[in-house]
PDB file of C-alpha atoms and ligand atoms in Angstrom:
ATOM      1  CA  MET A   1     -11.972  12.542 -23.819  1.00  0.00           C
ATOM      2  CA  ASN A   2     -13.105  16.094 -22.362  1.00  0.00           C
ATOM      3  CA  VAL A   3     -12.556  16.049 -19.006  1.00  0.00           C
ATOM      4  CA  THR A   4     -14.531  18.035 -16.967  1.00  0.00           C
ATOM      5  CA  LYS A   5     -14.827  16.741 -13.640  1.00  0.00           C
ATOM      6  CA  ALA A   6     -11.418  15.170 -11.756  1.00  0.00           C
ATOM      7  CA  GLU A   7     -10.842  15.125  -8.290  1.00  0.00           C
ATOM      8  CA  LEU A   8      -8.749  13.555  -5.574  1.00  0.00           C
ATOM      9  CA  ILE A   9     -10.721  10.366  -4.514  1.00  0.00           C
ATOM     10  CA  ILE A  10      -7.749   9.759  -1.108  1.00  0.00           C
ATOM     11  CA  THR A  11      -3.909   9.509  -0.752  1.00  0.00           C
ATOM     12  CA  ALA A  12      -3.737   6.214   0.593  1.00  0.00           C
ATOM     13  CA  GLY A  13      -0.558   5.346   2.570  1.00  0.00           C
ATOM     14  CA  ASN A  14      -2.075   1.676   3.166  1.00  0.00           C
ATOM     15  CA  GLN A  15      -4.137  -0.887   1.473  1.00  0.00           C
ATOM     16  CA  SER A  16      -7.173  -0.795   3.898  1.00  0.00           C
ATOM     17  CA  GLN A  17      -7.610   2.818   2.769  1.00  0.00           C
ATOM     18  CA  PHE A  18      -8.033   1.669  -0.993  1.00  0.00           C
ATOM     19  CA  PRO A  19     -11.269   2.732  -2.274  1.00  0.00           C
ATOM     20  CA  THR A  20     -14.356   0.233  -3.163  1.00  0.00           C
ATOM     21  CA  THR A  21     -15.030   1.430  -6.575  1.00  0.00           C
ATOM     22  CA  GLU A  22     -16.681   0.263  -9.313  1.00  0.00           C
ATOM     23  CA  VAL A  23     -15.156   1.825 -12.389  1.00  0.00           C
ATOM     24  CA  PRO A  24     -12.055   0.832 -14.019  1.00  0.00           C
ATOM     25  CA  GLU A  25      -8.599   2.222 -12.780  1.00  0.00           C
ATOM     26  CA  ILE A  26      -5.807   3.235 -15.109  1.00  0.00           C
ATOM     27  CA  ALA A  27      -2.124   3.348 -12.799  1.00  0.00           C
ATOM     28  CA  PHE A  28       0.910   5.451 -13.968  1.00  0.00           C
ATOM     29  CA  ALA A  29       3.994   3.982 -12.894  1.00  0.00           C
ATOM     30  CA  GLY A  30       7.407   4.638 -13.146  1.00  0.00           C
ATOM     31  CA  LYS A  31      11.002   5.871 -11.452  1.00  0.00           C
ATOM     32  CA  SER A  32      10.752   8.762  -9.142  1.00  0.00           C
ATOM     33  CA  ASN A  33      10.704  12.064 -10.623  1.00  0.00           C
ATOM     34  CA  VAL A  34       9.830  10.702 -14.439  1.00  0.00           C
ATOM     35  CA  GLY A  35       6.399  12.637 -14.330  1.00  0.00           C
ATOM     36  CA  LYS A  36       4.178  10.500 -13.636  1.00  0.00           C
ATOM     37  CA  SER A  37       1.870  13.484 -11.751  1.00  0.00           C
ATOM     38  CA  SER A  38       2.288  15.524 -14.717  1.00  0.00           C
ATOM     39  CA  LEU A  39       1.084  13.198 -17.014  1.00  0.00           C
ATOM     40  CA  ILE A  40      -1.837  12.590 -15.006  1.00  0.00           C
ATOM     41  CA  ASN A  41      -2.447  16.658 -15.202  1.00  0.00           C
ATOM     42  CA  SER A  42      -1.663  17.189 -18.575  1.00  0.00           C
ATOM     43  CA  LEU A  43      -4.372  14.625 -19.520  1.00  0.00           C
ATOM     44  CA  ILE A  44      -6.739  16.017 -17.307  1.00  0.00           C
ATOM     45  CA  ASN A  45      -6.262  19.311 -18.519  1.00  0.00           C
ATOM     46  CA  ARG A  46      -4.956  20.591 -15.122  1.00  0.00           C
ATOM     47  CA  LYS A  47      -2.688  22.720 -13.834  1.00  0.00           C
ATOM     48  CA  ALA A  48      -2.153  20.550 -10.125  1.00  0.00           C
ATOM     49  CA  LEU A  49      -4.656  18.425  -9.292  1.00  0.00           C
ATOM     50  CA  ALA A  50      -1.748  15.958  -8.895  1.00  0.00           C
ATOM     51  CA  ARG A  51       0.902  17.475  -6.818  1.00  0.00           C
ATOM     52  CA  THR A  52       4.529  17.517  -8.313  1.00  0.00           C
ATOM     53  CA  SER A  53       8.113  18.674  -7.585  1.00  0.00           C
ATOM     54  CA  SER A  54      11.217  19.145  -8.855  1.00  0.00           C
ATOM     55  CA  GLN A  55      12.350  16.877  -6.098  1.00  0.00           C
ATOM     56  CA  PRO A  56      12.121  13.028  -6.336  1.00  0.00           C
ATOM     57  CA  GLY A  57      10.691  11.120  -4.067  1.00  0.00           C
ATOM     58  CA  LYS A  58       7.295  13.547  -4.412  1.00  0.00           C
ATOM     59  CA  THR A  59       4.416  10.975  -4.589  1.00  0.00           C
ATOM     60  CA  GLN A  60       5.032   8.569  -1.408  1.00  0.00           C
ATOM     61  CA  THR A  61       1.219   7.266  -1.288  1.00  0.00           C
ATOM     62  CA  ILE A  62      -1.031   5.738  -3.901  1.00  0.00           C
ATOM     63  CA  ASN A  63      -3.294   8.960  -5.341  1.00  0.00           C
ATOM     64  CA  PHE A  64      -6.685   7.654  -6.350  1.00  0.00           C
ATOM     65  CA  TYR A  65      -8.188  10.243  -8.589  1.00  0.00           C
ATOM     66  CA  ASN A  66     -11.980  10.148 -10.011  1.00  0.00           C
ATOM     67  CA  ILE A  67     -11.944  10.881 -13.489  1.00  0.00           C
ATOM     68  CA  GLN A  68     -15.947  12.403 -14.729  1.00  0.00           C
ATOM     69  CA  ASP A  69     -16.885   9.189 -12.748  1.00  0.00           C
ATOM     70  CA  THR A  70     -15.868   6.816 -15.808  1.00  0.00           C
ATOM     71  CA  TYR A  71     -12.361   5.943 -14.177  1.00  0.00           C
ATOM     72  CA  ASN A  72     -10.326   6.347 -11.694  1.00  0.00           C
ATOM     73  CA  PHE A  73      -6.295   7.396 -12.645  1.00  0.00           C
ATOM     74  CA  VAL A  74      -4.084   6.576 -10.154  1.00  0.00           C
ATOM     75  CA  ASP A  75      -1.058   8.027  -9.387  1.00  0.00           C
ATOM     76  CA  LEU A  76       1.943   5.522  -7.732  1.00  0.00           C
ATOM     77  CA  PRO A  77       5.042   6.634  -5.586  1.00  0.00           C
ATOM     78  CA  GLY A  78       8.026   6.108  -8.109  1.00  0.00           C
ATOM     79  CA  TYR A  79      10.630   3.213  -7.497  1.00  0.00           C
ATOM     80  CA  GLY A  80      13.838   4.050  -7.832  1.00  0.00           C
ATOM     81  CA  TYR A  81      14.808   6.684  -4.859  1.00  0.00           C
ATOM     82  CA  ALA A  82      18.188   6.227  -3.640  1.00  0.00           C
ATOM     83  CA  ARG A  83      17.840   9.307  -0.423  1.00  0.00           C
ATOM     84  CA  VAL A  84      15.169   7.037   1.125  1.00  0.00           C
ATOM     85  CA  SER A  85      15.789   4.875   4.115  1.00  0.00           C
ATOM     86  CA  LYS A  86      15.393   1.097   3.769  1.00  0.00           C
ATOM     87  CA  THR A  87      12.126   0.863   5.633  1.00  0.00           C
ATOM     88  CA  GLN A  88      11.044   3.383   3.750  1.00  0.00           C
ATOM     89  CA  ARG A  89      11.716   1.907  -0.091  1.00  0.00           C
ATOM     90  CA  GLU A  90       9.917  -1.577   1.304  1.00  0.00           C
ATOM     91  CA  SER A  91       7.598  -0.220   2.839  1.00  0.00           C
ATOM     92  CA  TRP A  92       6.648   1.709  -0.490  1.00  0.00           C
ATOM     93  CA  GLY A  93       7.472  -1.401  -2.377  1.00  0.00           C
ATOM     94  CA  LYS A  94       4.680  -3.302  -0.457  1.00  0.00           C
ATOM     95  CA  LEU A  95       2.584  -1.022  -1.045  1.00  0.00           C
ATOM     96  CA  ILE A  96       3.025  -0.808  -4.907  1.00  0.00           C
ATOM     97  CA  GLU A  97       2.815  -4.293  -5.197  1.00  0.00           C
ATOM     98  CA  GLY A  98      -0.292  -4.465  -2.641  1.00  0.00           C
ATOM     99  CA  TYR A  99      -2.338  -2.321  -5.170  1.00  0.00           C
ATOM    100  CA  LEU A 100      -0.532  -4.152  -8.485  1.00  0.00           C
ATOM    101  CA  SER A 101      -1.293  -7.390  -7.488  1.00  0.00           C
ATOM    102  CA  THR A 102      -5.029  -7.413  -6.074  1.00  0.00           C
ATOM    103  CA  ARG A 103      -6.557  -4.944  -7.277  1.00  0.00           C
ATOM    104  CA  GLU A 104      -9.581  -5.811  -9.613  1.00  0.00           C
ATOM    105  CA  VAL A 105     -10.432  -3.122 -11.271  1.00  0.00           C
ATOM    106  CA  LEU A 106      -7.106  -2.123 -12.313  1.00  0.00           C
ATOM    107  CA  LYS A 107      -7.335  -2.578 -16.226  1.00  0.00           C
ATOM    108  CA  HIS A 108      -4.148  -0.309 -17.868  1.00  0.00           C
ATOM    109  CA  ILE A 109      -0.972   0.342 -16.219  1.00  0.00           C
ATOM    110  CA  VAL A 110       1.011   3.013 -17.973  1.00  0.00           C
ATOM    111  CA  LEU A 111       4.770   2.676 -17.739  1.00  0.00           C
ATOM    112  CA  LEU A 112       6.524   5.853 -17.912  1.00  0.00           C
ATOM    113  CA  VAL A 113      10.312   6.226 -18.850  1.00  0.00           C
ATOM    114  CA  ASP A 114      12.665   9.035 -19.392  1.00  0.00           C
ATOM    115  CA  ILE A 115      12.871   9.467 -23.461  1.00  0.00           C
ATOM    116  CA  ARG A 116      16.464  10.526 -22.865  1.00  0.00           C
ATOM    117  CA  HIS A 117      17.931   7.445 -21.379  1.00  0.00           C
ATOM    118  CA  GLU A 118      17.828   4.025 -21.385  1.00  0.00           C
ATOM    119  CA  PRO A 119      15.555   1.694 -19.324  1.00  0.00           C
ATOM    120  CA  SER A 120      17.175   0.761 -16.092  1.00  0.00           C
ATOM    121  CA  GLU A 121      16.696  -2.703 -13.991  1.00  0.00           C
ATOM    122  CA  ASN A 122      13.690  -1.587 -12.217  1.00  0.00           C
ATOM    123  CA  ASP A 123      12.040  -0.270 -15.594  1.00  0.00           C
ATOM    124  CA  LYS A 124      12.428  -3.360 -16.868  1.00  0.00           C
ATOM    125  CA  MET A 125      11.092  -5.447 -13.871  1.00  0.00           C
ATOM    126  CA  MET A 126       8.093  -3.098 -14.023  1.00  0.00           C
ATOM    127  CA  TYR A 127       7.632  -3.829 -17.926  1.00  0.00           C
ATOM    128  CA  ASP A 128       7.868  -7.472 -17.372  1.00  0.00           C
ATOM    129  CA  TRP A 129       5.403  -7.493 -14.232  1.00  0.00           C
ATOM    130  CA  ILE A 130       3.222  -5.289 -16.214  1.00  0.00           C
ATOM    131  CA  SER A 131       3.581  -7.568 -18.952  1.00  0.00           C
ATOM    132  CA  HIS A 132       3.069 -10.807 -17.646  1.00  0.00           C
ATOM    133  CA  TYR A 133      -0.126  -9.552 -15.554  1.00  0.00           C
ATOM    134  CA  HIS A 134      -1.958  -7.549 -18.229  1.00  0.00           C
ATOM    135  CA  GLN A 135      -2.206  -7.807 -21.774  1.00  0.00           C
ATOM    136  CA  ASN A 136      -0.783  -4.866 -23.300  1.00  0.00           C
ATOM    137  CA  VAL A 137       1.765  -2.454 -22.163  1.00  0.00           C
ATOM    138  CA  VAL A 138       1.414   1.355 -23.111  1.00  0.00           C
ATOM    139  CA  VAL A 139       4.980   2.997 -22.419  1.00  0.00           C
ATOM    140  CA  VAL A 140       4.535   6.374 -22.340  1.00  0.00           C
ATOM    141  CA  ALA A 141       8.233   8.046 -23.176  1.00  0.00           C
ATOM    142  CA  THR A 142       8.111  11.310 -21.628  1.00  0.00           C
ATOM    143  CA  LYS A 143       9.764  14.606 -21.452  1.00  0.00           C
ATOM    144  CA  MET A 144      10.262  14.639 -25.300  1.00  0.00           C
ATOM    145  CA  ASP A 145      10.952  18.479 -25.271  1.00  0.00           C
ATOM    146  CA  LYS A 146      14.033  17.689 -23.928  1.00  0.00           C
ATOM    147  CA  LEU A 147      15.130  15.782 -27.282  1.00  0.00           C
ATOM    148  CA  LYS A 148      15.339  17.576 -31.070  1.00  0.00           C
ATOM    149  CA  ARG A 149      12.941  16.461 -33.228  1.00  0.00           C
ATOM    150  CA  SER A 150      15.208  14.548 -34.679  1.00  0.00           C
ATOM    151  CA  GLN A 151      16.280  12.683 -32.058  1.00  0.00           C
ATOM    152  CA  VAL A 152      12.991  11.254 -31.052  1.00  0.00           C
ATOM    153  CA  GLN A 153      12.269   7.840 -33.177  1.00  0.00           C
ATOM    154  CA  LYS A 154      16.110   6.767 -32.554  1.00  0.00           C
ATOM    155  CA  HIS A 155      15.301   7.094 -28.569  1.00  0.00           C
ATOM    156  CA  VAL A 156      11.832   5.523 -29.148  1.00  0.00           C
ATOM    157  CA  ALA A 157      13.809   2.591 -30.493  1.00  0.00           C
ATOM    158  CA  ILE A 158      16.193   2.599 -27.876  1.00  0.00           C
ATOM    159  CA  ILE A 159      13.558   2.193 -25.191  1.00  0.00           C
ATOM    160  CA  LYS A 160      11.741  -0.744 -27.211  1.00  0.00           C
ATOM    161  CA  LYS A 161      15.171  -2.401 -27.214  1.00  0.00           C
ATOM    162  CA  GLY A 162      15.920  -2.186 -23.669  1.00  0.00           C
ATOM    163  CA  LEU A 163      12.579  -3.037 -22.466  1.00  0.00           C
ATOM    164  CA  GLN A 164      12.305  -5.784 -25.011  1.00  0.00           C
ATOM    165  CA  LEU A 165       9.077  -4.993 -26.112  1.00  0.00           C
ATOM    166  CA  LYS A 166       6.725  -7.262 -27.035  1.00  0.00           C
ATOM    167  CA  GLU A 167       4.565  -7.285 -30.182  1.00  0.00           C
ATOM    168  CA  GLY A 168       1.258  -5.483 -29.588  1.00  0.00           C
ATOM    169  CA  ASP A 169       2.694  -2.907 -27.068  1.00  0.00           C
ATOM    170  CA  ILE A 170       3.118   0.776 -28.031  1.00  0.00           C
ATOM    171  CA  VAL A 171       5.889   3.514 -27.233  1.00  0.00           C
ATOM    172  CA  ILE A 172       4.262   6.925 -27.082  1.00  0.00           C
ATOM    173  CA  PRO A 173       6.421   9.684 -27.120  1.00  0.00           C
ATOM    174  CA  PHE A 174       4.712  12.222 -25.154  1.00  0.00           C
ATOM    175  CA  SER A 175       6.002  16.031 -23.132  1.00  0.00           C
ATOM    176  CA  ALA A 176       3.957  17.818 -20.173  1.00  0.00           C
ATOM    177  CA  THR A 177       5.692  21.061 -20.882  1.00  0.00           C
ATOM    178  CA  THR A 178       4.409  20.556 -25.025  1.00  0.00           C
ATOM    179  CA  LYS A 179       1.305  18.459 -24.562  1.00  0.00           C
ATOM    180  CA  GLN A 180       2.564  16.301 -27.804  1.00  0.00           C
ATOM    181  CA  GLY A 181       1.270  12.820 -27.283  1.00  0.00           C
ATOM    182  CA  LYS A 182      -1.309  13.466 -25.096  1.00  0.00           C
ATOM    183  CA  ASP A 183      -4.308  13.227 -27.746  1.00  0.00           C
ATOM    184  CA  GLU A 184      -2.786   9.197 -28.789  1.00  0.00           C
ATOM    185  CA  ILE A 185      -2.614   8.520 -25.319  1.00  0.00           C
ATOM    186  CA  TRP A 186      -6.313   9.177 -24.632  1.00  0.00           C
ATOM    187  CA  ASN A 187      -7.043   7.513 -27.550  1.00  0.00           C
ATOM    188  CA  VAL A 188      -5.294   4.401 -25.999  1.00  0.00           C
ATOM    189  CA  LEU A 189      -6.786   4.559 -22.854  1.00  0.00           C
ATOM    190  CA  ASP A 190     -10.517   5.753 -23.972  1.00  0.00           C
TER     191      ASP A 190
HETATM  192  P1  LIG B 201       7.543  11.228  -7.816  1.00  0.00           P
HETATM  193  O1  LIG B 201       6.350  11.811  -7.319  1.00  0.00           O
HETATM  194  O2  LIG B 201       8.621  11.955  -7.202  1.00  0.00           O
HETATM  195  O3  LIG B 201       7.159   9.603  -8.056  1.00  0.00           O
HETATM  196  O4  LIG B 201       7.838  11.924  -9.261  1.00  0.00           O
HETATM  197  P2  LIG B 201       7.203  12.151 -10.879  1.00  0.00           P
HETATM  198  O5  LIG B 201       6.824  10.928 -11.690  1.00  0.00           O
HETATM  199  O6  LIG B 201       5.349  12.007 -10.027  1.00  0.00           O
HETATM  200  O7  LIG B 201       7.008  13.389 -11.545  1.00  0.00           O
HETATM  201  P3  LIG B 201       6.593  14.865 -11.673  1.00  0.00           P
HETATM  202  O8  LIG B 201       5.247  15.043 -12.244  1.00  0.00           O
HETATM  203  O9  LIG B 201       6.202  15.470  -9.878  1.00  0.00           O
HETATM  204  O10 LIG B 201       7.391  15.599 -12.040  1.00  0.00           O
HETATM  205  C1  LIG B 201       9.013  15.493 -11.790  1.00  0.00           C
HETATM  206  C2  LIG B 201       9.835  17.212 -12.549  1.00  0.00           C
HETATM  207  O11 LIG B 201       9.909  16.489 -14.007  1.00  0.00           O
HETATM  208  C3  LIG B 201       8.578  18.335 -12.251  1.00  0.00           C
HETATM  209  O12 LIG B 201      10.073  19.500 -12.388  1.00  0.00           O
HETATM  210  C4  LIG B 201       8.032  18.034 -14.082  1.00  0.00           C
HETATM  211  O13 LIG B 201       7.925  19.467 -13.965  1.00  0.00           O
HETATM  212  C5  LIG B 201       9.138  17.624 -14.643  1.00  0.00           C
HETATM  213  N1  LIG B 201       7.899  17.149 -15.626  1.00  0.00           N
HETATM  214  C6  LIG B 201       7.945  16.063 -15.950  1.00  0.00           C
HETATM  215  N2  LIG B 201       7.191  15.906 -17.159  1.00  0.00           N
HETATM  216  C7  LIG B 201       7.701  16.961 -17.794  1.00  0.00           C
HETATM  217  C8  LIG B 201       8.251  16.833 -19.247  1.00  0.00           C
HETATM  218  O14 LIG B 201       7.278  16.186 -20.230  1.00  0.00           O
HETATM  219  N3  LIG B 201       8.763  17.447 -19.833  1.00  0.00           N
HETATM  220  C9  LIG B 201       9.895  18.361 -18.994  1.00  0.00           C
HETATM  221  N4  LIG B 201      10.637  19.076 -19.351  1.00  0.00           N
HETATM  222  N5  LIG B 201       9.820  18.378 -17.904  1.00  0.00           N
HETATM  223  C10 LIG B 201       9.073  17.316 -16.939  1.00  0.00           C
HETATM  224 MG1  LIG B 202       4.019  12.295  -8.645  1.00  0.00          MG
END
């Protein structure tokens, strides 16, 4: 898809701020700092519409983006970030859960994992949760530029095994640095 229009609708800190919408939504989930905001920017050819940071915990609200009046992209706060208070973690958890469990227009959840690492307990929980409520899960294994080419397939296999991926679910290696994998992701979403 050639995106010429992409704009922030709202940064929602609580459920009452979720926008009313008719268009389907695609949400991006994954641990803090894995590259969710960077993936969104890559898909829409923008450098910094979604704010990114080398510090984990950058996105703390649920950010809704209007993409071409055709979809909303939804940038979720990352999980598994230890350096915040328990209260704060719980309130993010509630916010994310509130979104994922009630949003009728939510059509796809893209789960991001770091291609270099074995999936964490949180990643597994998230995968199980998504595959329970949604049909097919698209897993994006990001930061592939950090691996040698010859290592990519081995790591994809580790991720499939770690998440216990079901038939029909796919892992797409991706890099926000080189944009490798971008077309495959669009093909699945479009
Ligand atoms: P939170 O909002 O904190 O949950 O993080 P996020 O998942 O939105 O991550 P973000 O996109 O902010 O990226 C985190 C860091 O990883 C930034 O420094 C990015 O530049 C870097 N990064 C993201 N994707 C890639 C990638 O594919 N390759 C490399 N080398 N770095 C990446
Ligand atoms: Mg972010």
